[in-house]
Coordinates of C-alpha atoms in Angstrom, one line a residue:
M1 CA -1.2 -11.2 -18.1
I2 CA 2.7 -11.5 -17.0
R3 CA 4.4 -14.9 -17.1
K4 CA 7.8 -16.2 -16.8
L5 CA 9.6 -17.4 -19.8
P6 CA 10.6 -20.8 -20.5
E7 CA 14.5 -21.4 -19.2
E8 CA 15.1 -22.9 -22.9
V9 CA 14.0 -19.4 -24.0
V10 CA 15.8 -17.4 -21.8
R11 CA 19.2 -19.1 -22.9
K12 CA 18.2 -18.8 -26.4
I13 CA 17.9 -15.1 -26.2
A14 CA 21.3 -14.7 -24.1
A15 CA 22.9 -16.7 -27.3
G16 CA 21.9 -14.2 -29.0
E17 CA 22.5 -11.1 -27.5
V18 CA 26.6 -13.1 -27.8
V19 CA 26.3 -15.1 -31.1
V20 CA 25.0 -12.3 -34.0
G21 CA 27.0 -13.9 -36.7
A22 CA 29.6 -16.0 -37.7
F23 CA 31.9 -13.4 -37.3
S24 CA 31.6 -13.2 -32.9
V25 CA 31.9 -17.1 -33.2
V26 CA 35.0 -16.9 -34.7
K27 CA 36.2 -14.0 -32.1
E28 CA 35.0 -15.8 -28.8
L29 CA 36.5 -18.8 -30.1
V30 CA 39.8 -17.6 -31.2
E31 CA 39.7 -15.3 -27.6
N32 CA 39.4 -18.5 -25.5
S33 CA 42.0 -20.1 -27.4
L34 CA 44.3 -17.2 -26.7
D35 CA 43.7 -17.3 -23.0
A36 CA 44.2 -21.1 -23.4
E37 CA 48.0 -19.8 -23.9
S38 CA 48.0 -20.8 -27.5
K39 CA 51.0 -20.3 -29.8
R40 CA 49.2 -21.4 -32.7
I41 CA 45.9 -21.0 -34.0
D42 CA 44.5 -22.4 -37.3
I43 CA 40.7 -21.0 -38.2
E44 CA 38.9 -22.1 -41.1
I45 CA 34.9 -21.2 -42.3
I46 CA 32.9 -22.3 -45.5
K47 CA 30.0 -20.3 -47.0
G48 CA 31.1 -17.8 -44.8
G49 CA 30.4 -19.1 -41.5
K50 CA 27.0 -19.9 -42.1
E51 CA 27.7 -23.7 -42.6
Y52 CA 30.9 -24.7 -40.5
I53 CA 33.5 -22.7 -38.5
R54 CA 36.4 -24.7 -37.5
V55 CA 38.9 -23.1 -34.8
S56 CA 42.0 -25.4 -33.7
D57 CA 44.8 -24.6 -31.1
N58 CA 47.5 -25.8 -29.4
G59 CA 46.5 -24.6 -26.2
I60 CA 46.5 -26.0 -22.6
G61 CA 43.2 -27.9 -23.4
M62 CA 40.2 -29.5 -21.4
S63 CA 39.4 -32.6 -19.9
E64 CA 36.5 -34.5 -19.9
E65 CA 35.0 -33.1 -17.2
E66 CA 35.8 -29.2 -17.9
I67 CA 34.4 -29.6 -21.3
L68 CA 31.3 -30.8 -19.9
L69 CA 31.2 -27.7 -17.5
A70 CA 32.3 -25.5 -20.0
V71 CA 29.1 -25.8 -22.0
K72 CA 26.9 -24.3 -19.3
P73 CA 25.6 -21.1 -18.7
H74 CA 27.8 -18.9 -16.9
T75 CA 30.8 -21.5 -16.3
T76 CA 34.5 -20.0 -16.4
S77 CA 37.8 -20.4 -14.7
K78 CA 38.6 -16.2 -14.7
I79 CA 36.1 -14.8 -11.9
Y80 CA 35.1 -15.9 -8.4
S81 CA 33.8 -12.6 -7.2
V82 CA 32.4 -9.6 -8.0
E83 CA 35.4 -7.9 -7.5
D84 CA 37.1 -9.8 -10.0
L85 CA 34.8 -8.3 -13.1
Y86 CA 36.7 -5.4 -12.5
R87 CA 40.2 -7.2 -12.7
I88 CA 39.8 -9.0 -15.9
K89 CA 42.9 -9.3 -17.3
T90 CA 41.6 -12.4 -20.3
Y91 CA 39.8 -12.2 -22.9
G92 CA 36.9 -14.2 -21.6
F93 CA 35.4 -14.0 -18.4
R94 CA 31.3 -14.6 -18.5
G95 CA 31.0 -18.1 -19.0
E96 CA 28.8 -17.5 -21.8
A97 CA 30.2 -17.8 -25.0
L98 CA 30.6 -21.4 -25.6
S99 CA 27.5 -22.2 -24.1
S100 CA 25.6 -20.1 -26.6
I101 CA 26.9 -20.9 -29.5
V102 CA 26.1 -24.7 -28.3
R103 CA 22.8 -23.7 -27.8
V104 CA 22.4 -22.0 -31.6
S105 CA 24.4 -24.8 -33.5
R106 CA 25.8 -28.5 -33.9
V107 CA 29.0 -28.0 -32.3
V108 CA 32.3 -30.8 -31.7
I109 CA 34.7 -30.4 -29.1
T110 CA 38.3 -31.8 -28.8
S111 CA 40.5 -31.2 -26.8
G112 CA 43.4 -33.3 -25.0
K113 CA 45.4 -32.2 -22.3
E114 CA 49.5 -31.9 -22.1
G115 CA 50.8 -35.6 -21.5
S116 CA 47.5 -36.9 -21.9
T117 CA 47.3 -40.1 -24.7
Y118 CA 43.7 -39.3 -25.8
A119 CA 41.6 -36.7 -26.2
S120 CA 38.2 -36.1 -25.5
K121 CA 35.7 -35.3 -28.0
V122 CA 32.1 -34.4 -27.4
K123 CA 28.6 -33.5 -29.9
I124 CA 26.9 -31.6 -28.6
E125 CA 23.4 -30.3 -30.8
G126 CA 21.0 -27.2 -30.0
G127 CA 22.9 -27.7 -26.1
E128 CA 22.3 -31.0 -26.0
I129 CA 25.1 -33.8 -25.4
L130 CA 24.8 -36.3 -28.5
G131 CA 28.0 -38.1 -27.5
I132 CA 31.1 -38.5 -25.7
E133 CA 34.6 -40.7 -27.1
K134 CA 37.6 -41.0 -26.4
V135 CA 40.3 -40.2 -29.6
H136 CA 43.9 -39.9 -30.5
A137 CA 44.9 -35.6 -30.3
S138 CA 47.6 -34.0 -29.5
K139 CA 47.4 -31.4 -26.9
G140 CA 45.2 -28.3 -27.5
T141 CA 41.6 -27.8 -28.5
T142 CA 39.8 -28.1 -31.5
V143 CA 36.1 -26.3 -31.9
E144 CA 33.7 -27.2 -35.0
V145 CA 30.3 -25.5 -35.3
R146 CA 27.8 -26.7 -38.0
D147 CA 24.9 -24.8 -39.1
L148 CA 24.6 -21.9 -36.9
F149 CA 21.3 -20.9 -35.8
F150 CA 19.8 -23.7 -37.2
N151 CA 17.2 -24.2 -34.3
I152 CA 16.2 -20.4 -34.9
P153 CA 15.1 -20.0 -38.2
A154 CA 14.0 -16.5 -37.6
R155 CA 17.4 -15.4 -36.8
R156 CA 19.0 -17.9 -39.2
K157 CA 17.2 -15.5 -42.2
F158 CA 18.5 -12.5 -40.6
L159 CA 22.0 -13.4 -41.6
K160 CA 24.0 -11.6 -44.1
S161 CA 24.9 -13.3 -47.6
A162 CA 28.1 -15.6 -47.1
S163 CA 30.3 -13.2 -49.1
I164 CA 29.6 -10.7 -46.2
E165 CA 29.7 -12.9 -43.6
A166 CA 33.3 -14.3 -44.4
R167 CA 33.9 -11.1 -44.9
M168 CA 33.2 -9.8 -41.1
V169 CA 35.4 -12.9 -40.0
T170 CA 38.0 -11.7 -42.2
E171 CA 37.8 -8.5 -40.0
T172 CA 37.8 -10.2 -36.7
V173 CA 40.7 -12.0 -38.2
Q174 CA 42.4 -9.4 -38.9
K175 CA 42.5 -7.5 -35.7
F176 CA 43.4 -10.9 -34.1
I177 CA 46.6 -11.1 -36.5
L178 CA 47.8 -7.3 -35.6
A179 CA 47.0 -7.5 -32.2
K180 CA 48.8 -10.8 -31.1
P181 CA 51.7 -10.6 -33.7
E182 CA 53.8 -13.4 -31.4
V183 CA 51.0 -16.1 -32.4
H184 CA 50.8 -18.1 -35.3
F185 CA 47.4 -17.5 -37.2
T186 CA 46.3 -19.8 -40.1
F187 CA 42.9 -18.4 -41.6
K188 CA 41.4 -20.8 -44.2
K189 CA 38.2 -19.5 -46.7
D190 CA 36.5 -22.0 -48.6
G191 CA 39.5 -24.3 -48.8
K192 CA 41.6 -21.8 -49.9
V193 CA 44.2 -20.1 -47.2
V194 CA 43.7 -16.5 -46.8
Y195 CA 46.5 -15.8 -44.3
N196 CA 49.6 -17.7 -42.9
A197 CA 51.0 -14.7 -40.2
I198 CA 53.8 -16.7 -39.3
P199 CA 55.0 -14.6 -35.5
S200 CA 56.5 -11.5 -36.2
D201 CA 56.3 -7.9 -35.3
L202 CA 53.7 -5.7 -35.8
K203 CA 55.0 -3.8 -39.0
A204 CA 55.3 -7.4 -40.2
R205 CA 51.4 -7.9 -39.4
L206 CA 50.5 -4.6 -40.8
S207 CA 52.1 -5.6 -44.2
V208 CA 50.3 -9.1 -43.8
V209 CA 46.8 -7.1 -43.0
M210 CA 46.8 -4.0 -45.2
P211 CA 49.7 -4.8 -48.2
D212 CA 48.9 -1.7 -49.8
V213 CA 50.6 0.3 -47.0
K214 CA 54.4 0.7 -46.7
V215 CA 56.0 -0.1 -44.0
R216 CA 58.2 3.6 -44.7
D217 CA 55.4 6.0 -44.3
M218 CA 54.5 4.2 -40.9
V219 CA 55.8 5.5 -37.5
E220 CA 56.3 4.0 -34.6
I221 CA 54.6 5.4 -31.4
S222 CA 55.6 4.7 -27.3
F223 CA 54.5 7.3 -24.6
E224 CA 53.8 6.9 -20.6
R225 CA 52.0 9.2 -18.5
R226 CA 51.1 8.1 -14.7
W227 CA 49.2 4.6 -15.3
I228 CA 48.2 4.7 -19.2
R229 CA 51.0 3.5 -22.0
I230 CA 50.4 3.9 -25.5
W231 CA 52.4 2.3 -28.1
G232 CA 51.7 1.9 -32.1
L233 CA 52.2 2.4 -35.4
I234 CA 50.6 5.8 -37.3
S235 CA 50.6 7.2 -40.5
K236 CA 53.2 10.0 -41.5
P237 CA 51.2 13.1 -42.5
G238 CA 50.0 12.6 -46.0
I239 CA 49.3 9.2 -45.7
W240 CA 45.2 9.1 -45.2
R241 CA 42.1 7.6 -46.0
K242 CA 38.6 9.0 -46.7
T243 CA 37.4 6.4 -43.9
R244 CA 38.4 5.3 -40.6
S245 CA 38.7 1.5 -42.0
G246 CA 42.2 2.1 -41.0
I247 CA 42.2 2.7 -37.8
Y248 CA 42.6 -0.1 -35.4
V249 CA 41.9 0.7 -31.5
F250 CA 43.5 -2.2 -29.0
V251 CA 42.9 -1.5 -25.1
N252 CA 44.3 -4.2 -22.7
G253 CA 45.0 -6.4 -26.2
R254 CA 41.2 -6.7 -26.6
S255 CA 40.4 -4.7 -30.3
V256 CA 37.6 -2.4 -29.4
I257 CA 35.1 0.5 -30.8
S258 CA 36.2 3.2 -29.1
P259 CA 34.9 6.6 -30.3
E260 CA 36.7 8.9 -27.7
I261 CA 40.4 6.9 -28.8
I262 CA 40.0 7.6 -32.1
K263 CA 39.0 11.1 -32.4
A264 CA 41.9 11.3 -30.0
I265 CA 43.8 10.0 -32.7
E266 CA 42.8 12.5 -34.7
I267 CA 43.4 15.4 -33.2
G268 CA 46.7 14.5 -32.0
Y269 CA 47.4 15.3 -35.8
G270 CA 46.3 19.2 -35.9
E271 CA 46.5 21.0 -39.0
A272 CA 48.5 18.3 -40.6
L273 CA 45.2 16.0 -41.4
P274 CA 43.1 17.4 -43.7
K275 CA 39.2 18.1 -43.0
G276 CA 37.6 14.8 -44.4
M277 CA 40.1 12.7 -44.2
H278 CA 41.9 9.6 -41.8
P279 CA 45.2 8.6 -40.7
V280 CA 46.2 4.6 -40.8
A281 CA 46.7 4.0 -37.0
V282 CA 47.4 0.5 -34.9
V283 CA 47.4 2.1 -31.7
F284 CA 47.9 -0.2 -28.7
V285 CA 46.3 1.4 -24.8
E286 CA 47.0 -0.1 -22.2
V287 CA 45.7 0.2 -18.5
P288 CA 45.4 -1.2 -14.9
S289 CA 42.3 -3.6 -14.8
D290 CA 40.5 -1.3 -11.7
K291 CA 41.2 1.5 -14.1
I292 CA 38.5 0.2 -17.1
D293 CA 35.5 -1.7 -17.2
V294 CA 35.4 -4.4 -20.1
N295 CA 31.8 -5.6 -19.0
V296 CA 29.6 -3.1 -20.5
H297 CA 28.8 -4.9 -24.0
P298 CA 27.3 -8.5 -24.5
Q299 CA 30.2 -9.1 -27.0
K300 CA 32.7 -7.0 -25.4
T301 CA 33.4 -4.5 -28.1
E302 CA 33.0 -1.8 -25.8
V303 CA 34.9 -0.5 -22.8
K304 CA 34.5 2.3 -20.1
F305 CA 37.5 3.9 -18.7
S306 CA 37.4 5.4 -15.3
D307 CA 38.5 8.8 -16.4
V308 CA 38.4 9.2 -20.0
Q309 CA 39.4 12.1 -20.8
F310 CA 43.0 11.4 -19.1
V311 CA 43.1 8.5 -21.5
E312 CA 41.6 10.9 -24.1
M313 CA 44.4 13.5 -23.7
S314 CA 47.4 10.8 -23.4
V315 CA 46.3 9.6 -26.6
R316 CA 46.5 12.8 -28.5
D317 CA 49.7 14.1 -27.0
A318 CA 51.2 10.2 -28.2
V319 CA 50.0 10.6 -31.1
R320 CA 51.3 15.1 -31.6
K321 CA 54.8 13.9 -30.1
Y322 CA 55.4 11.6 -33.1
V323 CA 53.5 13.9 -35.5
S324 CA 55.1 17.1 -34.7
K325 CA 58.9 15.2 -35.4
T326 CA 57.7 14.5 -39.3
W327 CA 55.9 17.6 -39.9
K328 CA 58.5 19.9 -41.5
R329 CA 60.2 17.0 -43.2
D330 CA 56.8 15.2 -44.8
L331 CA 54.0 17.6 -44.5
L332 CA 53.8 19.7 -47.7
P333 CA 55.1 17.5 -50.1
R334 CA 53.2 14.4 -49.0
E335 CA 50.2 15.5 -47.8
T336 CA 49.1 18.3 -49.6
G337 CA 50.8 17.3 -52.8
Y338 CA 50.9 21.3 -53.8
K339 CA 52.1 22.7 -56.9
E340 CA 52.5 26.5 -57.8
P341 CA 49.2 27.1 -59.8
K342 CA 50.3 27.9 -63.9
R343 CA 51.2 30.6 -65.2
T344 CA 50.0 30.5 -68.4
Q345 CA 47.7 33.6 -68.6
A346 CA 47.5 36.2 -66.2
V347 CA 44.4 38.6 -65.7
F348 CA 46.7 41.2 -64.6
K349 CA 50.1 42.2 -64.4
E350 CA 51.4 43.8 -61.6
P351 CA 50.4 47.6 -62.4
T352 CA 53.6 50.5 -61.9
S353 CA 51.2 53.7 -61.8
L354 CA 47.9 55.1 -61.6
V355 CA 47.9 55.1 -65.6
E356 CA 48.7 51.4 -65.9
I357 CA 45.9 50.6 -62.9
K358 CA 43.1 52.5 -65.0
K359 CA 44.2 50.9 -68.0
S360 CA 44.2 47.4 -66.6
F361 CA 40.8 47.5 -65.2
S362 CA 39.6 48.9 -68.4
R363 CA 40.2 45.8 -70.2
V364 CA 37.6 43.8 -67.9
E365 CA 34.4 43.8 -69.8
P366 CA 31.8 42.6 -67.9
R367 CA 29.4 39.8 -69.9
E368 CA 26.4 38.6 -68.8
S369 CA 25.4 35.0 -67.6
G370 CA 21.5 35.0 -66.7
K371 CA 21.3 37.4 -63.9
W372 CA 25.3 37.2 -63.0
N373 CA 27.7 39.8 -65.2
F374 CA 31.1 37.9 -65.7
L375 CA 34.4 40.4 -64.3
M376 CA 37.1 38.4 -64.4
I377 CA 38.9 34.9 -63.6
L378 CA 41.2 35.3 -60.2
R379 CA 44.3 33.4 -60.0
D380 CA 43.2 30.1 -61.6
R381 CA 40.7 29.2 -58.8
Y382 CA 38.0 31.9 -58.7
I383 CA 35.4 33.3 -60.6
L384 CA 34.2 36.8 -59.8
V385 CA 31.1 38.6 -60.6
E386 CA 28.5 40.7 -59.5
D387 CA 24.0 41.1 -59.6
E388 CA 23.0 44.5 -58.9
E389 CA 23.3 44.1 -55.1
S390 CA 26.6 42.4 -54.8
L391 CA 29.8 41.3 -55.9
L392 CA 30.5 36.8 -55.9
I393 CA 33.3 35.1 -55.7
I394 CA 32.5 31.3 -56.8
D395 CA 34.8 28.6 -56.4
Y396 CA 35.0 26.8 -59.7
H397 CA 36.7 24.0 -58.8
A398 CA 33.4 23.1 -56.1
A399 CA 31.8 24.4 -59.5
H400 CA 32.5 22.4 -61.9
E401 CA 32.4 19.1 -59.0
R402 CA 29.0 19.9 -58.6
V403 CA 27.7 20.1 -62.2
I404 CA 29.6 17.0 -63.0
Y405 CA 28.3 15.0 -60.0
E406 CA 24.8 15.8 -61.1
K407 CA 25.7 14.7 -64.9
L408 CA 27.0 11.5 -63.0
K409 CA 24.1 10.9 -60.8
E410 CA 21.8 11.5 -63.7
R411 CA 23.4 9.0 -66.1
F412 CA 24.2 6.2 -63.6
S413 CA 20.1 6.3 -63.0
K414 CA 20.0 5.3 -67.2
G415 CA 22.4 3.0 -67.0
E416 CA 24.5 5.0 -69.4
L417 CA 28.1 5.8 -67.9
E418 CA 30.5 5.6 -70.7
S419 CA 33.5 3.6 -69.7
T420 CA 37.0 3.5 -71.5
R421 CA 39.0 0.1 -72.1
L422 CA 43.1 0.3 -71.1
I423 CA 45.4 -0.8 -73.4
I424 CA 47.7 -1.5 -70.3
P425 CA 45.8 -2.7 -67.3
I426 CA 45.6 -0.9 -64.2
E427 CA 47.9 -3.3 -61.6
M428 CA 47.6 -2.9 -57.5
Q429 CA 47.7 -4.9 -54.4
L430 CA 44.6 -5.3 -52.0
E431 CA 44.0 -6.1 -48.6
N432 CA 42.1 -9.8 -48.6
V433 CA 38.6 -7.3 -47.4
L434 CA 39.2 -4.7 -49.6
I435 CA 39.5 -8.0 -52.7
D436 CA 36.0 -9.4 -50.9
V437 CA 34.6 -6.2 -51.2
A438 CA 35.3 -5.9 -55.2
L439 CA 34.2 -9.1 -55.7
E440 CA 30.8 -8.9 -53.8
N441 CA 29.8 -5.9 -55.8
K442 CA 31.6 -6.7 -58.9
E443 CA 28.4 -5.9 -61.1
Q444 CA 27.8 -3.2 -59.7
L445 CA 31.2 -1.5 -60.0
E446 CA 30.7 -2.5 -63.9
K447 CA 28.1 -0.3 -63.7
F448 CA 29.6 2.7 -63.0
G449 CA 32.6 1.7 -65.5
F450 CA 35.2 -0.4 -63.8
E451 CA 35.9 -3.8 -65.4
F452 CA 38.8 -5.8 -63.4
K453 CA 39.7 -9.2 -62.6
I454 CA 41.2 -10.4 -59.2
D455 CA 44.1 -13.4 -59.1
G456 CA 45.1 -13.6 -55.3
N457 CA 45.8 -10.3 -53.6
S458 CA 46.1 -8.6 -56.8
I459 CA 43.4 -6.4 -58.7
S460 CA 44.1 -5.3 -62.6
L461 CA 41.6 -2.8 -63.9
E462 CA 41.2 -3.2 -67.4
S463 CA 38.6 -0.9 -68.2
I464 CA 37.5 2.7 -66.0
P465 CA 34.9 5.4 -65.9
S466 CA 36.0 7.8 -69.3
I467 CA 34.9 10.8 -66.9
L468 CA 38.0 9.7 -64.5
P469 CA 41.0 10.6 -65.2
V470 CA 43.3 7.7 -65.2
S471 CA 46.1 9.1 -63.0
N472 CA 43.3 9.0 -60.3
A473 CA 42.1 5.7 -60.9
T474 CA 43.7 4.2 -58.8
E475 CA 43.2 6.1 -55.4
S476 CA 39.8 6.3 -56.5
F477 CA 39.0 2.8 -56.9
K478 CA 40.0 2.3 -53.7
E479 CA 37.9 4.9 -51.8
I480 CA 34.9 3.4 -53.6
L481 CA 35.6 0.2 -51.9
D482 CA 36.0 1.4 -48.4
E483 CA 33.0 3.5 -49.1
L484 CA 31.3 0.0 -50.2
R485 CA 33.2 -1.8 -47.2
L486 CA 31.9 0.2 -44.3
S487 CA 28.0 -0.4 -45.7
K488 CA 28.0 -3.5 -44.7
I489 CA 26.0 -4.4 -47.5
A490 CA 25.8 -6.0 -51.0
G491 CA 23.9 -2.7 -52.3
F492 CA 24.7 1.1 -52.6
G493 CA 21.9 2.8 -51.0
D494 CA 23.4 6.2 -49.1
T495 CA 27.0 5.1 -50.3
I496 CA 26.2 5.8 -54.3
Q497 CA 26.1 9.5 -53.6
K498 CA 29.2 9.4 -52.1
I499 CA 31.1 7.4 -54.6
L500 CA 29.2 9.8 -57.4
A501 CA 30.9 12.5 -55.5
D502 CA 34.1 11.1 -55.2
M503 CA 34.3 10.3 -59.0
A504 CA 32.9 14.2 -59.9
C505 CA 35.7 15.4 -57.3
K506 CA 38.5 13.0 -58.8
S507 CA 37.5 14.4 -62.1
A508 CA 37.1 18.4 -61.7
V509 CA 39.2 20.9 -62.8
K510 CA 42.1 21.2 -60.1
T511 CA 43.7 24.6 -58.9
G512 CA 46.4 25.3 -61.2
D513 CA 44.7 24.0 -64.2
R514 CA 43.8 26.8 -67.0
I515 CA 40.5 28.4 -66.7
D516 CA 39.0 30.4 -70.1
S517 CA 36.3 32.9 -69.7
S518 CA 34.1 30.8 -71.9
S519 CA 34.1 27.5 -69.3
A520 CA 33.8 30.0 -66.6
I521 CA 30.5 31.9 -68.2
E522 CA 28.7 28.6 -69.5
L523 CA 29.9 26.9 -66.1
L524 CA 28.1 30.1 -64.1
R525 CA 24.7 29.5 -66.4
I526 CA 24.2 25.5 -65.6
I527 CA 24.7 26.3 -61.8
E528 CA 22.4 29.2 -62.0
E529 CA 20.3 27.5 -63.9
K530 CA 19.8 24.7 -61.7
G531 CA 20.0 26.9 -58.4
I532 CA 23.2 24.6 -57.1
T533 CA 24.5 26.7 -53.8
S534 CA 27.0 24.1 -52.9
C535 CA 29.1 21.1 -53.8
P536 CA 28.5 17.5 -53.4
H537 CA 30.0 17.4 -50.3
G538 CA 28.2 20.1 -49.2
R539 CA 31.0 23.0 -49.3
P540 CA 30.0 26.5 -50.0
L541 CA 29.6 27.7 -53.3
V542 CA 29.9 31.8 -53.5
F543 CA 30.9 33.8 -51.1
R544 CA 29.0 37.1 -51.4
L545 CA 30.0 40.6 -50.6
S546 CA 27.3 43.3 -50.7
F547 CA 27.8 46.9 -52.1
S548 CA 26.2 48.2 -48.9
D549 CA 28.7 46.3 -46.3
L550 CA 31.3 48.2 -49.1
D551 CA 30.1 51.2 -49.1
K552 CA 29.9 50.8 -45.2
Y553 CA 33.4 50.0 -44.9
F554 CA 34.8 52.7 -47.1
G555 CA 32.2 54.9 -45.6
R556 CA 29.8 55.9 -48.2
E557 CA 27.0 55.4 -46.0

């Protein structure tokens, strides 16, 4: 039987689309504060926001009548007609945020206008007005939210842990700090000040959000074409991350999820961007309001462009213009980290006569390694072998990496990964979100061999995995935290495979390291025995050239 849902059920369903966690409450309230022309916004959460959220501003404020109207569904001062939906210039406009929040929590709204002696204080619980009073307060609005989803237990139990909810709120605040450098933001978590971002410029704000990124490594971009303007900061070639966690995209001042723009940013780097790496970027895209639809997602995190190809092309060209200026100056020494392979042991000396050529080949004595005959090592990076049908070239680093990975996986499953205690701890500065990630996963990270202490934004590494070179410890630790950050869960899941693969990569033999024949033969034995065909990241280990193809090439058919 088909029946009409009760109005209360309909409104709670609608509220659940807008309010999905503490971070979405903070996002909606801060956007309201920005629309109210606030120059200072104070944010506070307790226990990840599940217990308490407070957002206070010095904006234009509301009267008692306006507060009572604002908490009702679909009440807004931003739009008057359908056409206005395509001319949006504010953050909020749908009239759903405040009404959704008050319907699933206990809320107190205090607001006063400039010139008024008193402010109105309204208490609401589950959408019901409990009381109204007049209080002494300055101009602006304060919204306090307690016990999120208290009246929808099924939704409350799906909230994440307090630490993860807090991390997601922190990420939300970071986006506002970057988006609005002219606004003073403070953020307090469980009584501790996380951010006190005074009005400044974008570079200063980037240093607040990502203290591990040096401003000198960033390039300012500014680009205009027809009806689009693109500006912001992008990292110079060589300043990469293994995840996209360092890319922030804003469209008309609104933080959005836009795979098209992120892809265009990375395409703009061209050959300067190594495969599997991602830049650090804070990119603002400004377009006329009639060229964009921001009404495609309940939480307004996605946008739709009227001409997405034009936008992608413009972003790509904007990035390319500035990357090309730094390519010759910065790319080789910083992006590749290239070092000339060590000339410790030449396999062949360049022959000067046919006699010497014959002698040089006579020195190569095939040695059996299972079904393969070891021939030689090429350029301290490839192993040359043969079987009955083919000549094979094996990438030593990739093979070594995979063998280490298999050993790490086996030892980790048994809890047998060894660590090395450092005589001098390694100190590093990290952004607040990564500090939170480290705290959330401290026990698991110790299983990998990382032991550390945290003091504010500083982490002191006291022990590292024994297999990991000390020189790679900082980079490896940051990359592991980034992987965990993107997983959005306290456990590892598939992330464990990526972490072990990255540790193996950092530990494997690199180009230029001396490779002796006995090590190469042992490596061949292991990969043949285990049937290994690729590195942990999926790259092939072996290039096969059949003797029949060689015969065809030289006309020996």
